[in-house]
Structure formats: structure tokens, C-alpha cells
Amino acid sequence: MSTKRAKTTASVGSKGKDPKESESSAGSVAVHGHPDDICPLTLTSATQELFGCRYDGDVTRDNPYKILRKEDILQDLRNRAAVSDFSPVKQLVLAYPEDELLLVYDRDFIYGSSFYLVLTVEGKDRHLMPIVAEVGEEALEREPSDVFAAQKTPEPRPWISLGSEQEIEEESVTDSRPRLKCRISRVRRAFGAPVFFSDRNAAETKDGFIECTPYQDKIFSLKQMERHCGVQAIPNCNSSSTQTPWTYPKNMCTQYEPREFSKEEKENCLQSEELKHFISLAVSRLEVAIQQNEIADVFFDDWKALSEDDGGYAGKADSHLKEYQSFTDLHFSQEKTISNISWHPTISGVIAVAMTERLSFEDRINASTKLLLNPSLILFWSFSDPINPQLLLECPDDVFSFEFCPSDPNIIVGSCMNGQVVLWDISAHVERLQGTRSSGGKNIAINTNPLQVFEDTRDNETSVVRYCAVSSIEHGHKAPVTDIQWLPETFEVSRMGVPMENKSGMCVQIVTCAPDCCLMFWDIRAPRVAFQNMADQRKQKVEEKPLENPDGVPNTFKHLNLTWKPLFRVSLPKIDTSGEYSPLKFSLRDNTCDNHPGCSAERAHLNAELSEVAPEYSQLRVPSAKQHKPLKGISTKFYAGTEDGELVYTDWKLEKDDSGRLFSVKPSHRFTIHDGLVNTVRRSPFFKDIVLTVGGWTFAIWKEGVMNGPIIHSSCSQRKCTVGYWSQSRPAVFYIGKEDGNLEVWDLLEKTHEPSQTQNITTAPITCIKPWIISSKQHLLAVSDHLGTLHILEIPWTLRSPCSNEKLSVNKYFEKEVDRLVYFDKRREMRTKEKKNMDAEELRKKMEPNLQEKEEKQILEEAKKEYEDYLSLEKVILKDMGLLPDPDETAEI
């Protein structure tokens, strides 16, 4: 199809001039600058694919224009902020009056870039109108007859020789002489004569045989270095035409009204015999179709599923983690490290980190006065603003661990270094965080007003939220609280540690552990006595003015502030000796809902439904013991990792001695596997009985109920393992962080003796790892380091998409490892018995020579005595026979 290229701004301005002058003017624009109503842009391949403006594909030399929606550009600016290619023209795009902008492909780099954006409506019309005007002007300049004559179909013309056929003849192979002819004949009588073969000795006749040994013939090993050939190309001719001139798109609308039958026509149609006959014929087939839809999914794409299965183990080429974003603050992160991270359960794109001082114990004591002036904080980061935190939570001391409440994400609990437990309520600041809510899709988007998002909001300082309640120091932990978890809303525990029914349906209890050799259970509800006192005080002070609250602290947990005591504590006495274990991390069997993939989405729906029905936390109180109903099927066993590298398996239920005092039972099992403090004890989100522990230079995987040892135990690595975490989408994958900044990805279906891949994330030790699922096509991994920087990595397809029946395959692998462990223990017992038998046999053999010596002496003595008796008897016989002379006679002679 023959088309004409639209004129650019330079060509329009030089219409009517000499072509050389127009070329010189265009060159001057390229050298000295560009017009004011355009802005040259350099778009990356990702941006071109996102906006559908790939060069030589979507836009070409003949069709260089692309209409972009203003809303799409603003959406990209919100997604990628300063990384977006449109960030230099952000303010100009916001000031553009219309909803569509014109992007022009500059193939010849006239203005120094591959694209330029038209920033005014006049410039947009000036670029687009010449396309229509040019067609109209040429039609007016010529007569109608000339126009129709110009559209005549071209006729074929004779071929004109330019000498190419002579080159082809020279390169072609022809005979330079007549071909030789050979004639072979034989005697007529030899035709059809029988042939007889017989054996013959080859040595009897000279030259009777020839030995043909193999050798390399150089004639057939020649390599053709150059070859002459002739090619003649003929262009393909195609002729087409159209009568529709191209114009820029316009918004159009239409309105229609459905045409319906009248009431009489509807009644006639419903009562007709044809309709009844059709329904009677179609009912049976419809029932069969409905049953088939219930049995199998007819819309399931088998080919797509097949391709996913094929690429599960090594399909996609890109298997490395890509850095999506990083967060750090020059003020709040300076000389601090990240002790814990947690994604917001319901607001996508928001993550909270706990900052602690990067000091040793001695340095912390020396700088205690300085630390009081710099309060500890928890920072809330958002993908929309990687420079400034969105919210700050003030803490009484450095926080080592914190968790969002599964029932209400606005409630946060944290554990401090001084042994206290802290509660926050961020309900008043949810709107600020929701300003960065994700709308789904490949990239995280921001659902806010475009003009409001890009205003300079740094004039307003980041809000600081003070804690609602803090526990009593006298009744709390005596060491830094290293781990904290919410009990699920399905049950609560009594003061004896017995699981009870939770009628409120909300998470109301917390479990903490510290190296002071105990675990503590906390209840955030008001006690019955305190609740009654609060009710009496409200009745007495109805007419009094409310107290001033300059910090704006919510009264959600006012009844717990500075008086909060643990419900009960569980000590960990040692099994063999006196003393107690010092726990650092623990894992409860019935508290794995927070780690299960997709649980956050279910939480969001449940929270939305329960927000209208569930009471506030300030209105909850501890029920009486009579209202408690014990629950069966709730496991009270848990694993605890100690600072000595031990893993303890025990029960949190308390027992009574003869005097009626409560005491904690001794752990049932204790394993010494790790050669350093245990920093991770985490259950698999797919298997409740599979536990991952990390400590020292090794990691181990345990199966609850198998007390022979770990089913998988890694070899000692060159660097210490600092943290570990399971994948949220693949049962066979987990991540291990190292002290040299490397992140190891382990895939049990691919390799079990070494990591599947190792990737360097930072130069400092990795402190925390937390994966999160944004959508089915986007999984993120949060990794923090010792320098206070938070890295957000995008998980590739191979690490987020499970293989076919992967959970079943991993379960079978774990069962095989259990069988191997049991077989190994049996063999070890058998070898131990064999060794004992061998030692006993050797000892018996060592004792046998002494017995033999004693028997030989007795035998020699008995033989000597028998020989003497024999000699005496011989003498007597010889004397009687007269053969032995008398000794007296021999003396006389």
C-alpha cells in the first residue's frame, strides 16, 4: 500500500522553500535545540512495551505517531516514581489540558533522542493535521480526470539487460571438450555361463592377495575456502489502494433502546407448542452439560498447564532474584540495623521495619545517655515513596520483634530489649497508609488523586505514633524479648495452659520468649476487677471534663498501661542436670495460619466482615472460669531454640505438685545440633509438622513426632547462617541468609547437598527475610542487612510457580528421609550390640591363656607323679624276677 510519510514540524515550516534550505533548517534545529512545545525522551524497552510504542514495530518511519493517555503516564509515574522515563516531564504532563498526548518516533534523531513528546494542543494539531491537509491540497491542485488517471494500474515492462547474465554464464560450469566414450564388450559365449568358486591357498600363488590397509587420503580432506556463485534478485510487486485517509482517533458515543415483545406476543410465545417441544428436547441435554461442568472444568487450558509443568524444574531462563526497590533513611537508619521486618497484612506495598542500635553491650552502656535522646522507632515504608517513611512508631527501647494482629491489622505488638511488651493502635493513620494501596496487576499501583499524589507533601512531617500500653517491668522478662507471636483466634489458654474456647473470635493472647529461661503468655483484655472499676469510674465521672491528651494516644489499651502482667509463665528446666534452657525462638504447632500462602487475602475479607460485628478491644474483658470450655485436638507442644544451639521440645501446660504449686514439666526431648545460637525456628506453611531451624554454621529440618534427630542436616558452611525462611508458594524451596551478605536458595527437588543458587544481596550480614505474595504473577522477598538497608527482591517464575504435585513429591521425600533415619538408628543399635559382643569375646580370649597355664602345670605334676610311681613299681618287679641285683650285694662286690 503506497502511503506518504507525515511531515514533521521542520518540514511544515519550510513548505514552499528549496529542499536544501529545508534540510539546513532541520539541521539547525537539531544542533541548536528543539521547539518549545516538544520534549525529547529516551524510552527503555520496558517502557516501550508497556505503552505499545516499540520502534520498528508499533511505530515506524511511515507511521511515527502514538497517542498516549494522560492517565497511563501518571499511573507509570506513581508506580516507578523517579525510575519512570516520564519523570523529567512530570509537571508538564500534569499541566497538559487534554486527556491524550502525542508521542512521535524520531528515527533520524533530529532532536537527539529516539522519541519526543508533544506538550501542547497546538503542537499536537500541527503534527497531525498535515496528514489530512496534504491529501486535500494535492487533490485540489489536479483536475478530477488527472486524479483518476494517476490511479491507473501499472503495466509490465520488458526486462533490460545490465550485464548480470554475462556474469552468470562466466560462473556456470560448461564442457570445454567433447566427452570421452568407452565401450566394454566380452565374448558371446561367456554370457550366461555358470560361475564356480573354490578355496585356494593364498600363499601358493604369487600376488595371490593384496592387503588393503586403511590410510588417510588427502584428496578427500580438502576444505573449500571460497566458492563463487551468482544470484539474481527480482523484487515482488504488489499494488493496493484505499479511499480512507488516516486521522487521529476521536471519542464517539451511541445510545440504543432494546426492542421487546408486547405482552400478548410474550404470552403467545410462552404458550406455543414449538417452544414446549424445544424445551422438552433441550432439557435432557442441558442436564448432561451441567453435570459435565460440575465434574470437570471445561475452561481449563491443558496446553498452558502442560507448559507450566515442563518448565517447573528448569523451565524459565531467568532464575535469579531481581532487586525491585530498596529503602533506607539518612536520619533514622544511620548507624542502626534492622532487627525485624513485617509486611502489612491488608495494604499492599507497605512494609514495617524495626530499627535497633548497632552497638555492643559495653558500647550501649557507655552511650546510654545518648540513646535516651534518640528514641527507638519502627518505620513504615511504601513503594510510592522510597525516600521518606510514611509512619513512625515510637518505642520505649529497641524492638527485637513485632507482629500485626491477625484479627485487626491496626493493632501491633512488639517486644523490647528491656523485657517489656508494647502495644500500638494505628487506626487513626490508616488513611495515610491506604493512600499507597495496590490495585493489582504486574506492578504495584497507587489509587489516589494524581494531583494530590505528586504535590510536595514534605511540608508535613511524618506522623509519630506513641504506644498505647507497655507492660510492667517488675513482672515482665528480665532479658531482651527475642520472639513474640499472637495466638490464633480459634482458641485461648487458661492460667493452667489448657486450650479453651475463644467466644470473641478475635486474637486476644500473646506468647513471648527471652533468654531469661521462660516463655510468657499475655492477655490484652481487661481483667474482671479492673473492668468493674473502670465502669464505676465512668459512672462517677460522667460530668467531669475529659483529660487532655496532647500526644493523641488512643485509649484502646489504657487499662493495661504500666500494669500489664503475664497470664502465666512457662520455664524450661534442663533434663539431665540442674539449671534451665535459654530460649531465643519458638514455634507453636497451631499457629501457622500467618505463614500460609493466601491467608492474608482471607484475613482482609474476614477483617472487613468482622469490623462491623466484632467489638473493640477496649470493650473486651477476661471471662470467668465457668464460661471457659476446654477444647480437644489443640496441641500444646512447641519447639524452642536456645542460645547454646539446642532445640527443646516441651509442653506449655502447667502441672501441680503435692503441695498444689504449679510447675513446668521438663522437656521431653533435647537435641544438640547447631554450633551456635539458634536464630530461626519456623514451621513450613504447607506441612504443620515440618520445622526449619537455623543456627551457627548449619541448618536442619525436623519432623514433629520423629525424635531420632533431624531428617535433613546440612554440612557446615564457610560462613555463619543468620536467618532462614520458607517459600510461600513452593513447598520444596526455602531461603538461608549468610553473614557475608549472600542469599542461598535451596530447592529440595533439585539438590539436597548444596543450594540451587547463591546470590549476593549486600556486603553486610543479612538480618531478616520475609517473602510476600502481591499477586499470582508477582512475589516479593524482603531482605534486610546489618547496615539498616531494606532490599525488596522480585522472585522469578521458577521459584514462585510450584511444579505438578510438588507438595506430594516433597511429602514423599520427607517420608523417605524418616525411613532412612529410622533404618540408620536400627543399624546403629545393631552395630552397638555387635561391638559389645566383640569386646566381650576379646575379653574372654584374654582370660583364656591364664586358665591354660594352670592346667598345664597340673598336667605336668600329675604326669611326673605317675612316672615316679611307674619307676618304683618297675624296681619292685625286677627285684622279684631277680633281674635287678640287690644293692647290698653290689656293694660287697
Short mmCIF file of C-alpha atoms in Angstrom, two decimals, residues 475-708:
data_model
loop_
_atom_site.label_atom_id
_atom_site.label_comp_id
_atom_site.label_asym_id
_atom_site.label_seq_id
_atom_site.Cartn_x
_atom_site.Cartn_y
_atom_site.Cartn_z
CA HIS A 475 6.54 -8.59 86.22
CA GLY A 476 7.99 -8.93 82.72
CA HIS A 477 11.07 -10.57 81.27
CA LYS A 478 14.46 -9.95 82.81
CA ALA A 479 16.25 -10.16 79.46
CA PRO A 480 15.64 -8.85 75.91
CA VAL A 481 12.47 -10.34 74.43
CA THR A 482 13.68 -12.06 71.25
CA ASP A 483 10.44 -13.51 69.84
CA ILE A 484 6.73 -12.70 70.04
CA GLN A 485 3.68 -14.33 68.43
CA TRP A 486 -0.12 -13.99 68.54
CA LEU A 487 -2.20 -16.97 69.49
CA PRO A 488 -4.81 -17.68 66.78
CA GLU A 489 -8.40 -16.56 67.28
CA THR A 490 -9.58 -20.20 67.31
CA PHE A 491 -8.67 -20.73 70.98
CA GLU A 492 -7.24 -19.15 74.11
CA VAL A 493 -5.42 -20.64 77.11
CA SER A 494 -6.25 -20.60 80.80
CA ARG A 495 -3.86 -19.91 83.66
CA MET A 496 -3.02 -23.62 83.66
CA GLY A 497 -2.15 -23.55 79.95
CA VAL A 498 -5.22 -25.55 78.92
CA PRO A 499 -6.67 -24.58 75.49
CA MET A 500 -10.14 -23.06 75.87
CA GLU A 501 -12.86 -21.91 73.51
CA ASN A 502 -12.49 -18.30 72.33
CA LYS A 503 -16.01 -16.92 72.08
CA SER A 504 -14.95 -13.46 70.95
CA GLY A 505 -13.44 -14.82 67.72
CA MET A 506 -10.51 -12.36 67.98
CA CYS A 507 -6.83 -12.76 68.82
CA VAL A 508 -6.57 -11.79 72.48
CA GLN A 509 -3.42 -13.53 73.75
CA ILE A 510 0.30 -13.23 73.03
CA VAL A 511 3.29 -15.51 73.62
CA THR A 512 6.82 -14.15 74.22
CA CYS A 513 10.20 -15.69 74.98
CA ALA A 514 13.53 -14.35 76.23
CA PRO A 515 16.90 -15.73 77.35
CA ASP A 516 15.72 -15.47 80.98
CA CYS A 517 14.76 -19.17 80.67
CA CYS A 518 10.99 -18.78 80.31
CA LEU A 519 8.05 -18.21 77.98
CA MET A 520 5.22 -15.88 78.98
CA PHE A 521 1.57 -15.83 77.94
CA TRP A 522 -0.14 -12.41 77.92
CA ASP A 523 -3.83 -11.41 77.70
CA ILE A 524 -4.71 -7.98 76.25
CA ARG A 525 -8.24 -7.94 77.65
CA ALA A 526 -9.12 -6.03 80.76
CA PRO A 527 -9.34 -8.15 83.95
CA ARG A 528 -12.73 -8.50 85.54
CA VAL A 529 -11.83 -6.39 88.60
CA ALA A 530 -10.22 -3.70 86.52
CA PHE A 531 -13.14 -3.71 84.14
CA GLN A 532 -15.63 -3.21 87.01
CA ASN A 533 -13.51 -0.40 88.47
CA MET A 534 -13.41 1.28 85.06
CA ALA A 535 -17.19 1.04 84.81
CA ASP A 536 -17.63 2.59 88.28
CA GLN A 537 -15.23 5.38 87.44
CA ARG A 538 -17.14 6.15 84.28
CA LYS A 539 -20.39 6.43 86.22
CA GLN A 540 -18.81 8.72 88.81
CA LYS A 541 -17.04 10.97 86.31
CA VAL A 542 -19.70 11.41 83.69
CA GLU A 543 -19.97 15.12 84.37
CA GLU A 544 -16.20 15.67 84.66
CA LYS A 545 -14.22 17.05 81.73
CA PRO A 546 -12.05 14.55 79.84
CA LEU A 547 -8.32 14.61 80.46
CA GLU A 548 -6.10 16.30 77.94
CA ASN A 549 -4.25 14.02 75.54
CA PRO A 550 -1.61 16.13 73.77
CA ASP A 551 0.09 13.14 72.09
CA GLY A 552 -3.20 11.79 70.70
CA VAL A 553 -2.66 8.33 72.17
CA PRO A 554 -5.72 6.07 71.66
CA ASN A 555 -7.42 4.71 74.77
CA THR A 556 -7.69 1.21 73.33
CA PHE A 557 -5.37 -0.39 75.90
CA LYS A 558 -5.37 2.26 78.58
CA HIS A 559 -6.30 -0.37 81.17
CA LEU A 560 -3.00 -2.22 80.53
CA ASN A 561 -0.51 0.65 80.57
CA LEU A 562 2.29 0.04 83.13
CA THR A 563 0.13 -2.58 84.94
CA TRP A 564 0.15 -5.32 82.33
CA LYS A 565 1.20 -8.66 83.81
CA PRO A 566 1.65 -12.05 82.14
CA LEU A 567 -1.15 -14.60 82.43
CA PHE A 568 1.36 -17.32 83.36
CA ARG A 569 4.95 -18.25 82.60
CA VAL A 570 6.50 -21.49 81.40
CA SER A 571 10.06 -22.31 82.49
CA LEU A 572 12.36 -24.69 80.64
CA PRO A 573 14.26 -26.83 83.19
CA LYS A 574 17.11 -28.94 81.90
CA ILE A 575 16.52 -32.67 81.51
CA ASP A 576 19.67 -34.22 82.96
CA THR A 577 21.19 -31.53 85.14
CA SER A 578 20.10 -28.57 87.19
CA GLY A 579 19.53 -25.23 85.54
CA GLU A 580 17.28 -24.06 82.72
CA TYR A 581 17.44 -23.58 78.95
CA SER A 582 17.61 -20.06 77.49
CA PRO A 583 15.14 -19.83 74.57
CA LEU A 584 15.58 -17.38 71.71
CA LYS A 585 12.96 -18.52 69.18
CA PHE A 586 9.93 -20.79 69.42
CA SER A 587 7.30 -22.33 67.15
CA LEU A 588 3.74 -23.37 68.06
CA ARG A 589 2.06 -26.12 66.06
CA ASP A 590 -1.39 -24.50 65.80
CA ASN A 591 -0.08 -21.04 64.92
CA THR A 592 0.89 -21.47 61.26
CA CYS A 593 -2.00 -19.55 59.69
CA ASP A 594 0.04 -16.39 59.37
CA ASN A 595 2.57 -18.17 57.18
CA HIS A 596 0.12 -19.92 54.89
CA PRO A 597 0.00 -18.54 51.32
CA GLY A 598 -3.20 -16.74 50.58
CA CYS A 599 -4.02 -16.35 54.26
CA SER A 600 -3.50 -12.59 54.06
CA ALA A 601 -6.20 -12.29 51.41
CA GLU A 602 -8.60 -14.30 53.55
CA ARG A 603 -7.68 -12.12 56.51
CA ALA A 604 -8.56 -8.99 54.54
CA HIS A 605 -12.06 -10.31 53.72
CA LEU A 606 -12.62 -11.57 57.27
CA ASN A 607 -11.50 -8.29 58.79
CA ALA A 608 -13.88 -6.38 56.52
CA GLU A 609 -16.79 -8.61 57.57
CA LEU A 610 -15.92 -8.70 61.28
CA SER A 611 -15.22 -4.97 61.55
CA GLU A 612 -18.95 -4.28 61.65
CA VAL A 613 -19.77 -7.10 64.10
CA ALA A 614 -16.72 -7.66 66.34
CA PRO A 615 -16.41 -5.48 69.43
CA GLU A 616 -13.47 -3.17 70.04
CA TYR A 617 -10.53 -4.38 72.09
CA SER A 618 -11.24 -1.77 74.75
CA GLN A 619 -14.62 -3.42 75.39
CA LEU A 620 -13.31 -6.96 75.78
CA ARG A 621 -12.72 -8.46 79.20
CA VAL A 622 -11.48 -11.76 80.56
CA PRO A 623 -14.42 -14.17 81.00
CA SER A 624 -14.96 -16.12 84.19
CA ALA A 625 -13.59 -19.64 84.59
CA LYS A 626 -17.12 -21.08 84.46
CA GLN A 627 -17.63 -19.77 80.94
CA HIS A 628 -14.49 -21.50 79.69
CA LYS A 629 -14.96 -24.65 77.67
CA PRO A 630 -11.87 -26.85 77.15
CA LEU A 631 -11.01 -27.75 73.58
CA LYS A 632 -9.65 -31.05 72.39
CA GLY A 633 -7.35 -31.53 69.45
CA ILE A 634 -5.22 -28.45 70.18
CA SER A 635 -1.56 -29.37 70.55
CA THR A 636 0.24 -27.74 73.48
CA LYS A 637 3.67 -28.94 72.38
CA PHE A 638 6.18 -26.49 70.94
CA TYR A 639 9.79 -26.24 69.79
CA ALA A 640 12.22 -23.74 71.29
CA GLY A 641 15.72 -22.89 70.09
CA THR A 642 18.25 -21.84 72.72
CA GLU A 643 21.33 -19.62 72.73
CA ASP A 644 23.51 -22.74 73.19
CA GLY A 645 22.45 -24.21 69.84
CA GLU A 646 19.97 -26.68 71.37
CA LEU A 647 16.45 -27.47 70.20
CA VAL A 648 14.00 -28.27 73.01
CA TYR A 649 10.63 -30.00 72.58
CA THR A 650 8.31 -29.47 75.54
CA ASP A 651 4.76 -28.72 76.72
CA TRP A 652 3.44 -25.37 77.92
CA LYS A 653 0.74 -26.86 80.20
CA LEU A 654 1.48 -26.50 83.90
CA GLU A 655 1.25 -29.31 86.45
CA LYS A 656 0.57 -29.30 90.19
CA ASP A 657 2.81 -30.92 92.78
CA ASP A 658 1.71 -32.45 96.08
CA SER A 659 1.51 -29.06 97.75
CA GLY A 660 -0.66 -27.62 94.98
CA ARG A 661 2.01 -25.37 93.47
CA LEU A 662 2.18 -25.03 89.71
CA PHE A 663 5.36 -26.07 87.95
CA SER A 664 6.54 -26.60 84.39
CA VAL A 665 7.30 -30.13 83.25
CA LYS A 666 10.72 -30.99 81.95
CA PRO A 667 11.16 -31.09 78.16
CA SER A 668 10.58 -34.48 76.64
CA HIS A 669 13.48 -34.19 74.17
CA ARG A 670 16.57 -32.08 73.69
CA PHE A 671 18.76 -32.06 70.57
CA THR A 672 22.22 -30.57 70.22
CA ILE A 673 22.69 -29.99 66.50
CA HIS A 674 23.75 -26.39 65.90
CA ASP A 675 27.16 -24.99 66.84
CA GLY A 676 25.84 -21.51 67.62
CA LEU A 677 22.76 -19.71 68.89
CA VAL A 678 19.51 -20.67 67.13
CA ASN A 679 18.14 -17.65 65.22
CA THR A 680 15.27 -19.32 63.34
CA VAL A 681 12.60 -21.84 64.35
CA ARG A 682 9.89 -21.75 61.68
CA ARG A 683 7.27 -24.23 60.51
CA SER A 684 6.53 -24.91 56.87
CA PRO A 685 3.36 -23.17 55.58
CA PHE A 686 2.44 -26.42 53.76
CA PHE A 687 3.26 -29.01 56.47
CA LYS A 688 2.44 -28.28 60.11
CA ASP A 689 4.83 -30.95 61.36
CA ILE A 690 7.90 -29.78 59.39
CA VAL A 691 10.17 -27.28 61.19
CA LEU A 692 13.21 -25.39 59.87
CA THR A 693 15.91 -24.37 62.36
CA VAL A 694 18.96 -22.23 61.60
CA GLY A 695 21.92 -21.62 63.89
CA GLY A 696 25.68 -21.33 63.74
CA TRP A 697 27.10 -22.71 60.51
CA THR A 698 24.29 -25.22 59.80
CA PHE A 699 20.57 -25.57 59.34
CA ALA A 700 18.28 -28.56 59.96
CA ILE A 701 14.77 -29.72 59.04
CA TRP A 702 12.76 -31.63 61.65
CA LYS A 703 9.56 -33.63 61.56
CA GLU A 704 7.41 -33.40 64.65
CA GLY A 705 6.89 -36.84 66.15
CA VAL A 706 10.23 -38.16 64.87
CA MET A 707 12.54 -37.89 67.88
CA ASN A 708 15.53 -39.67 66.39
#
